[in-house]
PDB file of C-alpha atoms and ligand atoms in Angstrom:
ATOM      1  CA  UNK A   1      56.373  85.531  95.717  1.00 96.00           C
ATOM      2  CA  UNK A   2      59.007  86.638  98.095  1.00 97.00           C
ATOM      3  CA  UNK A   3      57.443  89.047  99.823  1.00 97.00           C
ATOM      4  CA  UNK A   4      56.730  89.188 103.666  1.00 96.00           C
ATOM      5  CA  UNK A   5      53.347  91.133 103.283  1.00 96.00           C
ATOM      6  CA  UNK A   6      51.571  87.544 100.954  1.00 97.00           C
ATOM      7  CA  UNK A   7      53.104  85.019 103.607  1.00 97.00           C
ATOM      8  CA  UNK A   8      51.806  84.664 107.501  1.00 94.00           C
ATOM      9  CA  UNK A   9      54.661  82.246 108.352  1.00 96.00           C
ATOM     10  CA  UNK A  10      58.048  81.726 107.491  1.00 98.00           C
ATOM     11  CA  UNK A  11      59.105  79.094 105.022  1.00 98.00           C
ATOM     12  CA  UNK A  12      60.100  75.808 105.852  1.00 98.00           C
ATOM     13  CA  UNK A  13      62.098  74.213 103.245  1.00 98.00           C
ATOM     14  CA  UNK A  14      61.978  70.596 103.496  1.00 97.00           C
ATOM     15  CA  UNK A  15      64.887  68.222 101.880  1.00 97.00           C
ATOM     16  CA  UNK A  16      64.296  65.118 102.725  1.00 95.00           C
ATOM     17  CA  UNK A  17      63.762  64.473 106.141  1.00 95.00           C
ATOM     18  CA  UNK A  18      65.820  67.445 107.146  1.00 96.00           C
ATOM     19  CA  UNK A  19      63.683  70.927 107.308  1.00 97.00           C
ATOM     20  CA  UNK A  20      65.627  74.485 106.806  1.00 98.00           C
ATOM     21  CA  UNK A  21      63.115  77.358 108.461  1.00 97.00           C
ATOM     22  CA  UNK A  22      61.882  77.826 112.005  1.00 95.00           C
ATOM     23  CA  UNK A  23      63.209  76.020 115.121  1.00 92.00           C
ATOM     24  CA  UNK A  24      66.099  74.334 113.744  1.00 94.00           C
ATOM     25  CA  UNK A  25      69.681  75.012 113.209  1.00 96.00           C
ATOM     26  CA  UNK A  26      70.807  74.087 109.432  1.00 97.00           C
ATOM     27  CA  UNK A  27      74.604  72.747 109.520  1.00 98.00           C
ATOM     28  CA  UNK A  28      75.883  72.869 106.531  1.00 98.00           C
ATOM     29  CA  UNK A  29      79.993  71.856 106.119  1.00 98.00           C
ATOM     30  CA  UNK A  30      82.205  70.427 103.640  1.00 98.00           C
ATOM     31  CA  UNK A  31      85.204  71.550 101.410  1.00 98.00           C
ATOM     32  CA  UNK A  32      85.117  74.173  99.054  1.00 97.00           C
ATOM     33  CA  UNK A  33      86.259  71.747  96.077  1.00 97.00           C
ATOM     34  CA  UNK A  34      85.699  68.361  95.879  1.00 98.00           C
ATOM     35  CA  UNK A  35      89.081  66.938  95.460  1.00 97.00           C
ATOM     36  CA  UNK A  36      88.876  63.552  95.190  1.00 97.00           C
ATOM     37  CA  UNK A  37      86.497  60.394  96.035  1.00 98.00           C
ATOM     38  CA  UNK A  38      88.808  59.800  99.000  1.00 98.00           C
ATOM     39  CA  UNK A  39      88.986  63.431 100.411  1.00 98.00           C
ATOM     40  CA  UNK A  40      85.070  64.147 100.069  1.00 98.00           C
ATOM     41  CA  UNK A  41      84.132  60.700 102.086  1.00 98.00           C
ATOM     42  CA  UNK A  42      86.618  61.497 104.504  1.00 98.00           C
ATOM     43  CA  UNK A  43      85.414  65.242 105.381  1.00 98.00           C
ATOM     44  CA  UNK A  44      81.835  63.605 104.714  1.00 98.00           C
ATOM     45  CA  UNK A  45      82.760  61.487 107.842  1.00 98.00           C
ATOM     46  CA  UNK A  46      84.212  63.663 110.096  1.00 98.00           C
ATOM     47  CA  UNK A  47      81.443  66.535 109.871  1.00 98.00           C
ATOM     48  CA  UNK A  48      78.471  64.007 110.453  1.00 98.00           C
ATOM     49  CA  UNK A  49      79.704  63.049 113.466  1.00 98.00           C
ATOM     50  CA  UNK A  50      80.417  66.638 114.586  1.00 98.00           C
ATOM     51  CA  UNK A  51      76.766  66.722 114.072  1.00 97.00           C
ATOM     52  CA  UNK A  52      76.387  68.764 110.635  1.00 98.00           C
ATOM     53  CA  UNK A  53      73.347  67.245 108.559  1.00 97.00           C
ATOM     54  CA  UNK A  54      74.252  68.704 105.211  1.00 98.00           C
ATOM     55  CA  UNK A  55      77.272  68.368 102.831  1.00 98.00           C
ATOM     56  CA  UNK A  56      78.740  70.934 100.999  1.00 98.00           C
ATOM     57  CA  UNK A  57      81.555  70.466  98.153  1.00 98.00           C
ATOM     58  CA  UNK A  58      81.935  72.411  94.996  1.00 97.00           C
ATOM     59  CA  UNK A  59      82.516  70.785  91.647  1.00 98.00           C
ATOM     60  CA  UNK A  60      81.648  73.853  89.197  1.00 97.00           C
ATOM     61  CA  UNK A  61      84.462  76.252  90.681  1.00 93.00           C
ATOM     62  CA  UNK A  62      84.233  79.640  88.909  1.00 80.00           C
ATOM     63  CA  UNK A  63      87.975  80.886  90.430  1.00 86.00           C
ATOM     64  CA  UNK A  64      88.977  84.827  90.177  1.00 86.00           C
ATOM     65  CA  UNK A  65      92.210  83.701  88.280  1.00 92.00           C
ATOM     66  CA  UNK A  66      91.228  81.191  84.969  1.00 92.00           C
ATOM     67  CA  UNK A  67      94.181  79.369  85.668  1.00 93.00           C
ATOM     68  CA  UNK A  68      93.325  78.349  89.425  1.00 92.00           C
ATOM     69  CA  UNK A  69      91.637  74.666  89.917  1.00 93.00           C
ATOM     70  CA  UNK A  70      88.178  74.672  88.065  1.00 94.00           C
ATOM     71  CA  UNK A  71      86.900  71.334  89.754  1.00 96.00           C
ATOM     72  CA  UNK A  72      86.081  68.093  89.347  1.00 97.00           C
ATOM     73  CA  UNK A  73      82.738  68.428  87.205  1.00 96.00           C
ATOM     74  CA  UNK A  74      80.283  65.683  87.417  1.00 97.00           C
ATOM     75  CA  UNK A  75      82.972  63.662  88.512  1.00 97.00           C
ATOM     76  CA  UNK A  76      82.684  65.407  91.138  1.00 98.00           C
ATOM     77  CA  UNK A  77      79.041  65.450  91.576  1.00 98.00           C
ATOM     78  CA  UNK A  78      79.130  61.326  91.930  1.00 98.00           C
ATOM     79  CA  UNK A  79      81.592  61.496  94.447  1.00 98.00           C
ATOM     80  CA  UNK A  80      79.201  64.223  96.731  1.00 98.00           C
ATOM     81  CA  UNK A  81      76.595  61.488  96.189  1.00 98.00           C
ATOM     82  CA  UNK A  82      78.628  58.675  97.353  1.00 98.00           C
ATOM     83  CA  UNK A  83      79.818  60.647 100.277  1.00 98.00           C
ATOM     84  CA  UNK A  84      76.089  61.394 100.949  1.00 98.00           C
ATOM     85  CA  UNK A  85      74.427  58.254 100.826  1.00 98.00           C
ATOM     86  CA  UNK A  86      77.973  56.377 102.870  1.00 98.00           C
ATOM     87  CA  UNK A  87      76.605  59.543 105.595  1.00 98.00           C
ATOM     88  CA  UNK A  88      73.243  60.067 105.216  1.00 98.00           C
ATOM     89  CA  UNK A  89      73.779  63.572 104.685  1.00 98.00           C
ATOM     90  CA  UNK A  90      72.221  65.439 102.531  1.00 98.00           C
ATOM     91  CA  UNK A  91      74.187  67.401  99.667  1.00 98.00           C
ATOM     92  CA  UNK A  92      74.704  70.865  98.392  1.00 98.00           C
ATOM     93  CA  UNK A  93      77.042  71.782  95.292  1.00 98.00           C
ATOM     94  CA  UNK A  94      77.455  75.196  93.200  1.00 98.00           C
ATOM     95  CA  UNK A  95      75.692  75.001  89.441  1.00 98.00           C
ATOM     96  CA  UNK A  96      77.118  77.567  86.700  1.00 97.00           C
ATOM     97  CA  UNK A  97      75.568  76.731  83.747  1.00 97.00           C
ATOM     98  CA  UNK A  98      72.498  74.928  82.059  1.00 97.00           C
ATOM     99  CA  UNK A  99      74.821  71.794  82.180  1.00 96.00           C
ATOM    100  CA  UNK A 100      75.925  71.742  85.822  1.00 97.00           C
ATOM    101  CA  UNK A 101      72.059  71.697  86.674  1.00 98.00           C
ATOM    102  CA  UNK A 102      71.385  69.009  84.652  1.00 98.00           C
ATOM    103  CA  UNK A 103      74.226  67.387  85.909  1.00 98.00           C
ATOM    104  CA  UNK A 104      73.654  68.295  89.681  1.00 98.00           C
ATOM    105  CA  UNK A 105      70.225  67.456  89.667  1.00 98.00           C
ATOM    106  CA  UNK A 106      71.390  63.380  88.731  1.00 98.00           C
ATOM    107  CA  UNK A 107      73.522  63.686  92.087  1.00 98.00           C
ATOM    108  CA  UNK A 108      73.010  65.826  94.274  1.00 98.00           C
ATOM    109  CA  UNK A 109      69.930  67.356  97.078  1.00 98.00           C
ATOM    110  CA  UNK A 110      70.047  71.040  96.804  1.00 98.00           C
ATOM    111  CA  UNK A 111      72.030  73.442  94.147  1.00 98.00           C
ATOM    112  CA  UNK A 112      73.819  76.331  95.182  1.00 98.00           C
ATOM    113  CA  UNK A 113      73.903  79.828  92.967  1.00 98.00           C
ATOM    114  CA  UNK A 114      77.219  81.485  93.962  1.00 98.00           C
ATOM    115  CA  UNK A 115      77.858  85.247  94.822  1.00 97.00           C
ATOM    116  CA  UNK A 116      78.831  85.659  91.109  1.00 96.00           C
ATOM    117  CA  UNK A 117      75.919  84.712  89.350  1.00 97.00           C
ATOM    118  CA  UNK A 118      73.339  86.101  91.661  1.00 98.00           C
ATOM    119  CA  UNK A 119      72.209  88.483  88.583  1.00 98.00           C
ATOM    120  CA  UNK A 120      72.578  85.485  86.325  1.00 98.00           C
ATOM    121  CA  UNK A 121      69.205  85.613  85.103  1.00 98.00           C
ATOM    122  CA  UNK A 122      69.265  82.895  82.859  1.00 98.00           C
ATOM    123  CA  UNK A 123      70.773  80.409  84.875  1.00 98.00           C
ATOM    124  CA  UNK A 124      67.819  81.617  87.982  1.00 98.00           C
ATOM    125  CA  UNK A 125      65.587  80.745  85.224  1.00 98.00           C
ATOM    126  CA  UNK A 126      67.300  77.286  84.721  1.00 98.00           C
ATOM    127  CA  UNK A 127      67.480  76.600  88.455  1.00 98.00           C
ATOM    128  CA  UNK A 128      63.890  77.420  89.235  1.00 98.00           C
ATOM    129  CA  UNK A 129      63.004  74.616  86.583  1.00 98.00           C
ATOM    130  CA  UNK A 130      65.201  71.637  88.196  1.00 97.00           C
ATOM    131  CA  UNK A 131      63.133  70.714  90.706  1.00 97.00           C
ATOM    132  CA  UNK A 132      65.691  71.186  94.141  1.00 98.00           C
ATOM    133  CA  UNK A 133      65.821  73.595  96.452  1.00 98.00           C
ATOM    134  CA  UNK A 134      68.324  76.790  95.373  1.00 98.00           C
ATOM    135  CA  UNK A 135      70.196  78.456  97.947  1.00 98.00           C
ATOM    136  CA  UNK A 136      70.957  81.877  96.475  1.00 99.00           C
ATOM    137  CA  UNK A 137      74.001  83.330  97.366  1.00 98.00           C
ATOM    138  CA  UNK A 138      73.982  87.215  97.720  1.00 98.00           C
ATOM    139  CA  UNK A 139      76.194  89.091  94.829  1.00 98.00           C
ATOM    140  CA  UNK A 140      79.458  90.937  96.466  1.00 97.00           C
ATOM    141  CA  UNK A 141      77.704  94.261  95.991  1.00 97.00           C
ATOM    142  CA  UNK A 142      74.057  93.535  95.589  1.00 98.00           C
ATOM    143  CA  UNK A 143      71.792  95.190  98.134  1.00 98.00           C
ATOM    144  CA  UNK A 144      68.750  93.158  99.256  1.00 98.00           C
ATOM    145  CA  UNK A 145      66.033  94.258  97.098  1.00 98.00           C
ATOM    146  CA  UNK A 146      68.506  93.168  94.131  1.00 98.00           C
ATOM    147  CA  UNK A 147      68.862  89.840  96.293  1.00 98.00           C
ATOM    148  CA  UNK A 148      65.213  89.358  96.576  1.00 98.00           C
ATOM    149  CA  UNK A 149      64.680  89.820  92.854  1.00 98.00           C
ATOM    150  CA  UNK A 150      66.715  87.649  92.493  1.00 98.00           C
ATOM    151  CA  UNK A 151      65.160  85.032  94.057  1.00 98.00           C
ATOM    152  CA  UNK A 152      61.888  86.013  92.249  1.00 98.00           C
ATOM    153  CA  UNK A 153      63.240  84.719  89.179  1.00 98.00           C
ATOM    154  CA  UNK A 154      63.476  81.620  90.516  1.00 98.00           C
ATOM    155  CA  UNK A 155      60.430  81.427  92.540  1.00 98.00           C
ATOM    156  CA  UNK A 156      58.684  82.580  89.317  1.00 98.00           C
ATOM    157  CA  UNK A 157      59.579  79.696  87.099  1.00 98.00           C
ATOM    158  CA  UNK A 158      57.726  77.745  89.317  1.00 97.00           C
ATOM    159  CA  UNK A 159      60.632  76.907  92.626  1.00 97.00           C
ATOM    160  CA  UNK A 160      59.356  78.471  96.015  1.00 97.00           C
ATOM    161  CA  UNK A 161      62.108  77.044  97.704  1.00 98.00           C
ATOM    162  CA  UNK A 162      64.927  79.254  97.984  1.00 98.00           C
ATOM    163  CA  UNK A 163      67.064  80.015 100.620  1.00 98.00           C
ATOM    164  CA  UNK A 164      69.106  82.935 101.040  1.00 99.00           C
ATOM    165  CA  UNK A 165      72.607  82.581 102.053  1.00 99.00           C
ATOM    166  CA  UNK A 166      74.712  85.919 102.782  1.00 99.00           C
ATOM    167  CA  UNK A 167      78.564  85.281 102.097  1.00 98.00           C
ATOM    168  CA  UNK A 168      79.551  88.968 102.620  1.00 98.00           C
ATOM    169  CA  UNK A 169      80.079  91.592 100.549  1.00 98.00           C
ATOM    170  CA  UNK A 170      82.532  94.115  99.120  1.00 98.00           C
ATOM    171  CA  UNK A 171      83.303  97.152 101.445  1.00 98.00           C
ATOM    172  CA  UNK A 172      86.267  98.882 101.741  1.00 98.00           C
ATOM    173  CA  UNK A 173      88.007  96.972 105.114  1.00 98.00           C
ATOM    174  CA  UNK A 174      90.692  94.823 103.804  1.00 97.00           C
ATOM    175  CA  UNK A 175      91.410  93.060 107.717  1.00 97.00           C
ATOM    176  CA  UNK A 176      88.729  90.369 106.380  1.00 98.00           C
ATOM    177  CA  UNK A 177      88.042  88.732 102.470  1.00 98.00           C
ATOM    178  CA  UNK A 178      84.747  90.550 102.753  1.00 98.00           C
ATOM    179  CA  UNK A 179      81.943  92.063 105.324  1.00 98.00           C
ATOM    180  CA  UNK A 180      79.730  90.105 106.646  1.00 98.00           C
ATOM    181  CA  UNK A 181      76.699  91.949 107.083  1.00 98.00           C
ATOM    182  CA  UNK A 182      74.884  90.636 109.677  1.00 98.00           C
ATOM    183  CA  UNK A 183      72.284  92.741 109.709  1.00 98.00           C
ATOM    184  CA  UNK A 184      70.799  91.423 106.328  1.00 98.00           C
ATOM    185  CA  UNK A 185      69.639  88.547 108.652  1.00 98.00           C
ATOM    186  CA  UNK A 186      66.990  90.623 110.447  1.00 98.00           C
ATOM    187  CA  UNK A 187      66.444  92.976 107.859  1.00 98.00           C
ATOM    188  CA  UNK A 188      65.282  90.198 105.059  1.00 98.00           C
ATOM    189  CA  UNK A 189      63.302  88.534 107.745  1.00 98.00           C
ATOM    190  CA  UNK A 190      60.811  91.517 107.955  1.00 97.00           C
ATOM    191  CA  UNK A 191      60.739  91.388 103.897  1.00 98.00           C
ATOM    192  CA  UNK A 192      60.685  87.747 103.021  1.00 98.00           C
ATOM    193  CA  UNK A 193      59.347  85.020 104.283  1.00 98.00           C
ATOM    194  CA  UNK A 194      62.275  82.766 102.881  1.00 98.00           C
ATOM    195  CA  UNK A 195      64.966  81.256 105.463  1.00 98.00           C
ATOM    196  CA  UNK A 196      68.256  82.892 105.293  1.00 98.00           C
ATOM    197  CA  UNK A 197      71.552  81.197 106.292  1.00 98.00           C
ATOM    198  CA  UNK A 198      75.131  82.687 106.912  1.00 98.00           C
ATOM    199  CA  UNK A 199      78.638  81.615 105.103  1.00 98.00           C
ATOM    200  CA  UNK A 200      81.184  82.979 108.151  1.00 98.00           C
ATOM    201  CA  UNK A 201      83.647  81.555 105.857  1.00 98.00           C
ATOM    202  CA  UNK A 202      83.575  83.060 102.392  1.00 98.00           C
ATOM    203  CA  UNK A 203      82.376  86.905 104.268  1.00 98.00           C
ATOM    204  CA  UNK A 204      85.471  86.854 106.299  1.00 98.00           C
ATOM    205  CA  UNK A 205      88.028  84.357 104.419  1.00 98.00           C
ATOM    206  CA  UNK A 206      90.301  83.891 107.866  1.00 98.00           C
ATOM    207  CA  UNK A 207      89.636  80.452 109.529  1.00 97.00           C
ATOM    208  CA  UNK A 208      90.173  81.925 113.354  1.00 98.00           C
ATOM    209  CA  UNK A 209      87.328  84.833 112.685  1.00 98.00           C
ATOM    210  CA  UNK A 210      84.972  81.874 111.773  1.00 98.00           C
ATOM    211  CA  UNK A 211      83.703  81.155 114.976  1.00 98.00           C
ATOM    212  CA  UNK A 212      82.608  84.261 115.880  1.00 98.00           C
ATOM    213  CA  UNK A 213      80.410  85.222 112.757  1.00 98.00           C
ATOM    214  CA  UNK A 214      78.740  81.738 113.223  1.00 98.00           C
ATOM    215  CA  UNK A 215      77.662  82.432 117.186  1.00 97.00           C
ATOM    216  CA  UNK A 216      76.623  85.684 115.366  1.00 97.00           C
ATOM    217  CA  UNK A 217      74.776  84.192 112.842  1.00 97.00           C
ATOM    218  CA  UNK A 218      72.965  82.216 115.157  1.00 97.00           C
ATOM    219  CA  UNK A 219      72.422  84.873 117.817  1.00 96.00           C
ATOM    220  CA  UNK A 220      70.516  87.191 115.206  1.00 97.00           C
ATOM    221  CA  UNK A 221      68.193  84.369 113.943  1.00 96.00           C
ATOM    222  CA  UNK A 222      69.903  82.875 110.857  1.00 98.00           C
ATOM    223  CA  UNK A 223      68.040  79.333 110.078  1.00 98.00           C
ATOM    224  CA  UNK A 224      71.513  77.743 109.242  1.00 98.00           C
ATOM    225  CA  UNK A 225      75.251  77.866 108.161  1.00 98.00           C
ATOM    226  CA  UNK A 226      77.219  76.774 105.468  1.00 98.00           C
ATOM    227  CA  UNK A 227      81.463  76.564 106.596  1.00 98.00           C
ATOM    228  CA  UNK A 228      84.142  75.925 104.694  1.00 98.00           C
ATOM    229  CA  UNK A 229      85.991  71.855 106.412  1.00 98.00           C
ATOM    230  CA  UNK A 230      88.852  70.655 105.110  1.00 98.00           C
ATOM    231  CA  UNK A 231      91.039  67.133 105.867  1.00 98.00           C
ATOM    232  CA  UNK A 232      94.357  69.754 105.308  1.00 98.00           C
ATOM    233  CA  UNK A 233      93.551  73.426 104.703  1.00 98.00           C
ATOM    234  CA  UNK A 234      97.140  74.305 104.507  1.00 97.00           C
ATOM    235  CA  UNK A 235      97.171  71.522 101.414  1.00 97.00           C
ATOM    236  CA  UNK A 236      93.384  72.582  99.945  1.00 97.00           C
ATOM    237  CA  UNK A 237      93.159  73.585  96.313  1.00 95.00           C
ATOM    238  CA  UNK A 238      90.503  76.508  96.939  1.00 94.00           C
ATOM    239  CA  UNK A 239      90.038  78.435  99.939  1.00 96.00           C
ATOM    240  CA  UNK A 240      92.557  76.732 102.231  1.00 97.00           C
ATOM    241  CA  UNK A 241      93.061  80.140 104.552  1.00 98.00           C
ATOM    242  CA  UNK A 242      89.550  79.766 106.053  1.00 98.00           C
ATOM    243  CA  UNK A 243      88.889  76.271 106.259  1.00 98.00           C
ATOM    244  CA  UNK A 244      88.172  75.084 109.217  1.00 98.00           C
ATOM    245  CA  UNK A 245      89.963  71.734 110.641  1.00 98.00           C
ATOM    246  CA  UNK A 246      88.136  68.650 111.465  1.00 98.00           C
ATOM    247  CA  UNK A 247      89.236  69.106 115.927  1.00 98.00           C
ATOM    248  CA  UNK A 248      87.793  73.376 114.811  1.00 98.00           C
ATOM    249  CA  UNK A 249      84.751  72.080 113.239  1.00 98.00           C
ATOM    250  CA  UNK A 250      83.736  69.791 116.027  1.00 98.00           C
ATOM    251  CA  UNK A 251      84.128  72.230 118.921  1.00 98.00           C
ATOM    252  CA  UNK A 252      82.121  74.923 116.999  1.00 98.00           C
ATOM    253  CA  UNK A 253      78.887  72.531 116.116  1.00 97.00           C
ATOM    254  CA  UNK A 254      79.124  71.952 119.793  1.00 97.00           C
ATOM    255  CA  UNK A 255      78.929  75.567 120.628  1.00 96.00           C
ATOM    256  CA  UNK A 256      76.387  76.353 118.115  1.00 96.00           C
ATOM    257  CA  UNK A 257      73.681  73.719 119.269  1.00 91.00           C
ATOM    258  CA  UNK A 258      73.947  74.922 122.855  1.00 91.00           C
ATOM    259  CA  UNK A 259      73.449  78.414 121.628  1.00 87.00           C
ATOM    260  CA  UNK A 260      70.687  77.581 119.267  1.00 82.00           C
ATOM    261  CA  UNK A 261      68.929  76.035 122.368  1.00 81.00           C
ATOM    262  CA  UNK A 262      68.955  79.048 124.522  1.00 75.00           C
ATOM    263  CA  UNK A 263      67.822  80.709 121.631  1.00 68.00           C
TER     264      UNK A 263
HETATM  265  C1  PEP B   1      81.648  78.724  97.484  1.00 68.34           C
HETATM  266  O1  PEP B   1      80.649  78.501  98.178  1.00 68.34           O
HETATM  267  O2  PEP B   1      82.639  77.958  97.444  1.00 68.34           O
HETATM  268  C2  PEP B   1      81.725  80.001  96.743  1.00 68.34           C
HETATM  269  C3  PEP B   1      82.471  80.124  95.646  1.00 68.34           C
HETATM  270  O3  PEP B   1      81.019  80.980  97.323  1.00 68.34           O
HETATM  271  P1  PEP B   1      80.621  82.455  96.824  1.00 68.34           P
HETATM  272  O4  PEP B   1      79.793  82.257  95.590  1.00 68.34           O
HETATM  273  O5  PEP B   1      79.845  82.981  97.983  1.00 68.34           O
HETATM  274  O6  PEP B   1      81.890  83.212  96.577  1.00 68.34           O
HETATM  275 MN1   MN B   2      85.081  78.513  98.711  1.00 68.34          MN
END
């Protein structure tokens, strides 16, 4: 279902009004937690006017370290959807279990499977029954064909709409939280027809480097982005270190839609 060689055209993954595939730059932005009501609507705020049209925010946070911030939970959830609706963005949040879809798919527009379940193969069963696009996040050491089985599992429970988001993955450089490999971009788009977006922020986990890997991103073809925003990254209760500020974020969306143009 995934394959390149049964599908003339590229997917275009429609949520809402919004479209993720051909001719058009996804911007997705948002915290990596949702903190609180106040703190989502806030960063909600500040990235639709920079011009981003989707909302990320985590409320399922599956940490390294058990005793680091787990999230809000479907609190959390009703606060993305407040933040959405106040916006008119549309929303994205991480699912980790059978409950979190159920929840998510009350609240929010699109789920997100993270780097750590990609091989989760129950819960790719569970999201290709809820009905909302899945972006699929690549595992830290899966190569593509893994990735793209992956996504089968979904697609096969009846879900076509998947989107491929590549977060980097493990090598052995330490200067950066992981590589991004930027050539998975063009190399899934002569095997799948499926749209694949970047995450500058979780491959390279330093908020100055972010820039960079999203003009990159765009330069090679990716259909969209997903960045880590933040109110006050050096106060943020997940992934502080490469969140970008509000006066960051709005200088880069600039940059990227004049980049996307000459594209
Ligand atoms: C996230 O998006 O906040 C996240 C945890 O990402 P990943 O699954 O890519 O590590
Ligand atoms: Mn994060």
């Amino acid at each position: 279902l995934a394959n390149r060689k049964f599908h003339a055209q590229p997917a275009r993954i429609k949520v809402g009004k919004a479209e993720i595939g051909p001719d058009t730059l996804a911007l997705m932005a948002g915290p990596c937690a949702v903190e609180s009501e106040e703190q989502i609507m806030l960063i909600a705020q500040a990235v639709k006017k920079a011009g981003a049209n989707f909302l990320r925010g985590g409320a399922y946070k599956p940490r390294t370290s058990p005793y680091a911030f787990q999230g809000l939970e479907e609190e959390g959830l009703k606060y993305m959807q407040e933040a959405g609706k106040a916006t008119g963005l549309y929303t994205v949040c991480e699912v980790t279990s059978l409950e979190a879809i159920n929840a998510a798919v009350k609240y929010v527009d699109l789920i997100q499977i993270g780097a750590r379940n990609m091989q989760n193969f129950y819960l790719l069963k569970e999201a290709g029954k809820c009905g909302l696009p899945v972006i699929l996040k690549r595992g830290l050491s899966a190569t593509l064909e893994e990735w793209l089985n992956a996504a089968e599992y979904i697609m096969s429970m009846g879900n076509e709409n998947v989107i491929l988001c590549e977060r980097g993955i493990r090598t052995f450089e330490t200067a950066t939280r992981n590589t991004l490999d930027i050539s998975a971009v063009p190399a899934l788009k002569s095997r799948t027809q499926l749209p694949v977006i970047i995450d500058p922020s979780h491959a390279c986990g330093v908020r100055a480097y972010v820039p960079a890997l999203a003009k990159a991103a765009v330069a090679v073809g990716a259909d969209g982005l997903i960045m880590e925003v933040h109110n006050n990254p050096e106060c943020a209760l997940s992934d502080g270190p490469q969140s970008l500020t509000f006066e960051q974020f709005d200088t880069l969306a600039r940059e990227l839609k004049a980049y996307a143009a000459l594209s």
